[in-house]
Short mmCIF file of C-alpha atoms in Angstrom, two decimals:
data_model
loop_
_atom_site.label_atom_id
_atom_site.label_comp_id
_atom_site.label_asym_id
_atom_site.label_seq_id
_atom_site.Cartn_x
_atom_site.Cartn_y
_atom_site.Cartn_z
CA MET A 437 152.27 -95.59 -85.77
CA LEU A 438 154.46 -92.66 -86.78
CA LEU A 439 151.90 -91.42 -89.32
CA TYR A 440 148.56 -92.04 -87.63
CA ALA A 441 148.93 -92.35 -83.89
CA ASP A 442 150.00 -88.91 -82.75
CA ARG A 443 149.88 -89.92 -79.08
CA TYR A 444 151.80 -93.14 -79.57
CA ASP A 445 154.58 -92.30 -82.00
CA PHE A 446 157.06 -93.66 -79.39
CA MET A 447 155.56 -97.11 -80.00
CA ALA A 448 157.35 -97.32 -83.36
CA LEU A 449 160.66 -97.56 -81.47
CA ASN A 450 159.24 -99.96 -78.85
CA VAL A 451 157.90 -102.27 -81.55
CA LEU A 452 161.21 -102.12 -83.44
CA LEU A 453 163.09 -103.09 -80.26
CA ALA A 454 160.62 -105.94 -79.68
CA TYR A 455 161.20 -107.12 -83.26
CA ILE A 456 164.98 -107.51 -82.75
CA PRO A 457 164.78 -110.80 -80.75
CA ILE A 458 162.35 -112.12 -83.38
CA GLU A 459 164.81 -111.33 -86.18
CA ILE A 460 167.72 -112.82 -84.21
CA SER A 461 165.76 -116.04 -83.64
CA PHE A 462 165.41 -116.52 -87.42
CA HIS A 463 169.18 -117.02 -87.64
CA PHE A 464 169.77 -119.54 -84.83
CA LYS A 465 169.75 -122.63 -87.07
CA GLN A 466 172.10 -121.11 -89.66
CA VAL A 467 175.14 -120.50 -87.45
CA GLY A 468 177.81 -122.58 -85.75
CA ASN A 469 178.04 -123.04 -81.98
CA ARG A 470 180.36 -120.09 -81.33
CA LEU A 471 178.20 -117.64 -83.26
CA PHE A 472 175.09 -119.18 -81.71
CA PHE A 473 176.32 -118.21 -78.23
CA LEU A 474 176.94 -114.64 -79.42
CA LEU A 475 173.51 -114.50 -81.04
CA GLY A 476 172.02 -116.00 -77.87
CA MET A 477 173.54 -113.24 -75.73
CA LEU A 478 172.26 -110.61 -78.16
CA TRP A 479 168.82 -112.26 -78.11
CA LEU A 480 168.81 -112.23 -74.28
CA LEU A 481 169.77 -108.55 -74.30
CA PHE A 482 166.80 -107.60 -76.50
CA TYR A 483 164.26 -110.26 -75.41
CA PRO A 484 162.83 -108.12 -72.53
CA ASN A 485 161.63 -105.57 -75.09
CA ALA A 486 158.86 -108.01 -76.10
CA PRO A 487 157.18 -108.42 -72.68
CA TYR A 488 157.96 -104.74 -71.96
CA LEU A 489 155.40 -103.88 -74.64
CA PHE A 490 152.59 -105.19 -72.44
CA THR A 491 153.35 -102.45 -69.90
CA ASP A 492 152.58 -99.89 -72.63
CA PHE A 493 148.86 -100.58 -72.15
CA PHE A 494 149.04 -97.93 -69.43
CA HIS A 495 149.23 -95.32 -72.19
CA LEU A 496 145.59 -96.03 -73.11
CA GLU A 497 144.57 -93.65 -70.32
CA GLN A 498 145.65 -90.72 -72.51
CA LEU A 499 142.80 -91.33 -74.94
CA SER A 500 139.63 -89.24 -74.76
CA ILE A 501 137.53 -92.40 -75.25
CA TYR A 502 137.99 -92.97 -71.49
CA PRO A 503 136.00 -90.07 -70.00
CA GLY A 504 136.00 -91.44 -66.47
CA MET A 505 134.31 -93.93 -64.21
CA HIS A 506 130.67 -94.91 -64.85
CA GLN A 507 130.53 -93.15 -68.23
CA ILE A 508 130.07 -94.46 -71.76
CA PHE A 509 133.15 -94.76 -73.96
CA GLY A 510 133.69 -91.85 -76.34
CA LEU A 511 133.43 -92.18 -80.12
CA SER A 512 136.53 -90.39 -81.33
CA ILE A 513 137.65 -92.32 -84.40
CA SER A 514 141.19 -90.93 -84.21
CA ASP A 515 141.45 -92.18 -80.62
CA TRP A 516 140.10 -95.58 -81.64
CA VAL A 517 142.72 -95.69 -84.41
CA SER A 518 145.37 -94.94 -81.75
CA PHE A 519 143.86 -97.65 -79.51
CA SER A 520 143.92 -100.15 -82.40
CA LEU A 521 147.52 -99.38 -83.36
CA LEU A 522 148.67 -99.62 -79.76
CA THR A 523 146.83 -102.90 -79.16
CA VAL A 524 147.93 -104.53 -82.41
CA GLY A 525 151.57 -103.51 -81.89
CA ILE A 526 151.62 -104.76 -78.32
CA CYS A 527 149.84 -108.05 -78.98
CA ILE A 528 151.56 -109.08 -82.21
CA TYR A 529 155.11 -108.14 -81.33
CA GLY A 530 154.67 -108.97 -77.65
CA PHE A 531 153.49 -112.52 -78.33
CA LEU A 532 155.85 -113.16 -81.26
CA GLY A 533 158.76 -111.89 -79.19
CA LEU A 534 157.79 -114.05 -76.21
CA ALA A 535 157.52 -117.09 -78.47
CA THR A 536 161.21 -116.75 -79.41
CA ILE A 537 162.07 -118.28 -76.03
CA PHE A 538 160.77 -121.58 -77.41
CA THR A 539 162.87 -121.15 -80.56
CA MET A 540 165.89 -120.62 -78.31
CA LEU A 541 164.99 -123.68 -76.22
CA ASP A 542 164.53 -125.88 -79.29
CA GLU A 543 167.91 -124.80 -80.60
CA CYS A 544 169.59 -125.42 -77.22
CA PHE A 545 168.17 -128.96 -77.19
CA ARG A 546 169.14 -129.55 -80.81
CA ARG A 547 172.71 -128.50 -80.02
CA LYS A 548 172.71 -130.60 -76.81
CA ILE A 549 173.34 -127.51 -74.66
CA LEU A 550 170.23 -128.48 -72.69
CA GLN A 551 169.18 -132.11 -72.38
CA LYS A 552 166.66 -132.45 -69.57
CA LYS A 553 163.16 -131.07 -69.01
CA TRP A 554 164.08 -129.44 -65.68
CA GLN A 555 166.78 -127.48 -67.50
CA SER A 556 164.21 -126.01 -69.88
CA ILE A 557 161.95 -125.04 -66.96
CA PHE A 558 164.91 -123.43 -65.18
CA PHE A 559 165.90 -121.63 -68.41
CA ILE A 560 162.39 -120.23 -68.92
CA LEU A 561 162.14 -119.12 -65.30
CA LEU A 562 165.60 -117.51 -65.32
CA VAL A 563 165.01 -115.68 -68.61
CA ASN A 564 161.65 -114.38 -67.37
CA LEU A 565 163.10 -113.23 -64.03
CA LEU A 566 165.88 -111.38 -65.88
CA SER A 567 163.32 -110.02 -68.31
CA SER A 568 161.14 -108.74 -65.46
CA LEU A 569 164.19 -107.09 -63.93
CA ALA A 570 164.91 -105.41 -67.28
CA ILE A 571 161.27 -104.30 -67.55
CA PHE A 572 161.50 -102.73 -64.10
CA VAL A 573 164.65 -100.76 -64.88
CA GLY A 574 163.25 -99.80 -68.28
CA ARG A 575 159.92 -98.64 -66.92
CA PHE A 576 161.00 -97.02 -63.64
CA ASP A 577 164.72 -96.24 -64.01
CA ARG A 578 164.20 -95.34 -67.70
CA LEU A 579 167.07 -97.50 -68.92
CA HIS A 580 167.17 -98.93 -72.43
CA SER A 581 169.12 -101.85 -73.89
CA ILE A 582 171.51 -99.41 -75.54
CA HIS A 583 172.63 -98.13 -72.12
CA LEU A 584 174.51 -101.41 -71.63
CA VAL A 585 176.76 -100.22 -74.46
CA THR A 586 176.88 -96.47 -73.77
CA LYS A 587 177.06 -96.56 -69.93
CA PRO A 588 177.78 -100.20 -68.99
CA VAL A 589 179.07 -99.75 -65.42
CA GLN A 590 176.37 -97.31 -64.32
CA THR A 591 173.68 -99.42 -65.98
CA LEU A 592 174.84 -102.67 -64.33
CA GLN A 593 174.95 -100.91 -60.94
CA ILE A 594 171.36 -99.71 -61.35
CA ILE A 595 170.18 -103.14 -62.53
CA PHE A 596 171.92 -105.37 -60.00
CA LEU A 597 172.86 -103.21 -56.99
CA LYS A 598 169.81 -100.97 -56.51
CA TRP A 599 167.06 -103.04 -54.82
CA SER A 600 163.81 -102.35 -52.98
CA THR A 601 160.78 -104.31 -51.84
CA ASP A 602 158.75 -102.77 -54.65
CA LYS A 603 161.34 -103.88 -57.20
CA VAL A 604 161.24 -107.48 -55.96
CA GLN A 605 157.43 -107.54 -55.89
CA PHE A 606 157.23 -106.06 -59.39
CA ILE A 607 159.73 -108.61 -60.73
CA LEU A 608 157.78 -111.52 -59.22
CA LEU A 609 154.47 -110.14 -60.52
CA LEU A 610 155.77 -109.57 -64.06
CA THR A 611 157.48 -112.98 -64.08
CA GLY A 612 154.09 -114.53 -63.28
CA VAL A 613 152.45 -112.52 -66.08
CA GLN A 614 155.10 -113.65 -68.57
CA LEU A 615 154.75 -117.28 -67.54
CA LEU A 616 150.97 -117.06 -68.04
CA LEU A 617 151.43 -115.48 -71.48
CA LEU A 618 153.93 -118.21 -72.40
CA ALA A 619 151.43 -120.83 -71.20
CA CYS A 620 148.87 -119.28 -73.57
CA ILE A 621 151.34 -119.57 -76.46
CA VAL A 622 152.01 -123.24 -75.60
CA GLY A 623 148.29 -123.87 -75.25
CA LEU A 624 147.52 -122.33 -78.64
CA ASP A 625 150.31 -124.36 -80.23
CA LYS A 626 148.97 -127.57 -78.68
CA MET A 627 145.43 -126.78 -79.86
CA LYS A 628 146.71 -126.05 -83.37
CA LEU A 629 148.60 -129.33 -83.55
CA GLY A 630 145.82 -131.32 -81.89
CA ASP A 631 148.26 -132.59 -79.23
CA LYS A 632 147.18 -133.65 -75.79
CA VAL A 633 148.31 -131.26 -73.09
#
């Protein structure tokens, strides 16, 4: 992305941030309960970077292959390379990052932190609502995960005390999108294993 996609060099950072919850999830099984809670908090802090990637599809409008309504797509190979890099980065790291919620759930059940099905549904819903809130403040208030460390009080005020109807609607919409994407991941897993849904 840094070398070939001149319009989307920022995606290298976005993909790296989306990779962090994936990397964290690899270590869940290897740690004790105390460290697991710390890793879980770190995972939750970076998890929204995965679904955030899907909002980067808006950047496709910058490409010359979209000349306008009712016109044929352009054949600029460099723009199609940029399109491909953007799409691959978003889809791979977006879906892999989203799937870490199931790794977290499995580990919570293994450690007996969660024990009932309704708890897993509540957990998924809560994480996705918080994630949608983080996507909103990232996309519209231009906050990043690192701001929780560099400006914690100001960041928490923006996240939790600054509300509007648009913010609530956006959060509900993006929560629905995330739940549908997670349903696709579950569906693909069930198809792969040959399980009955």
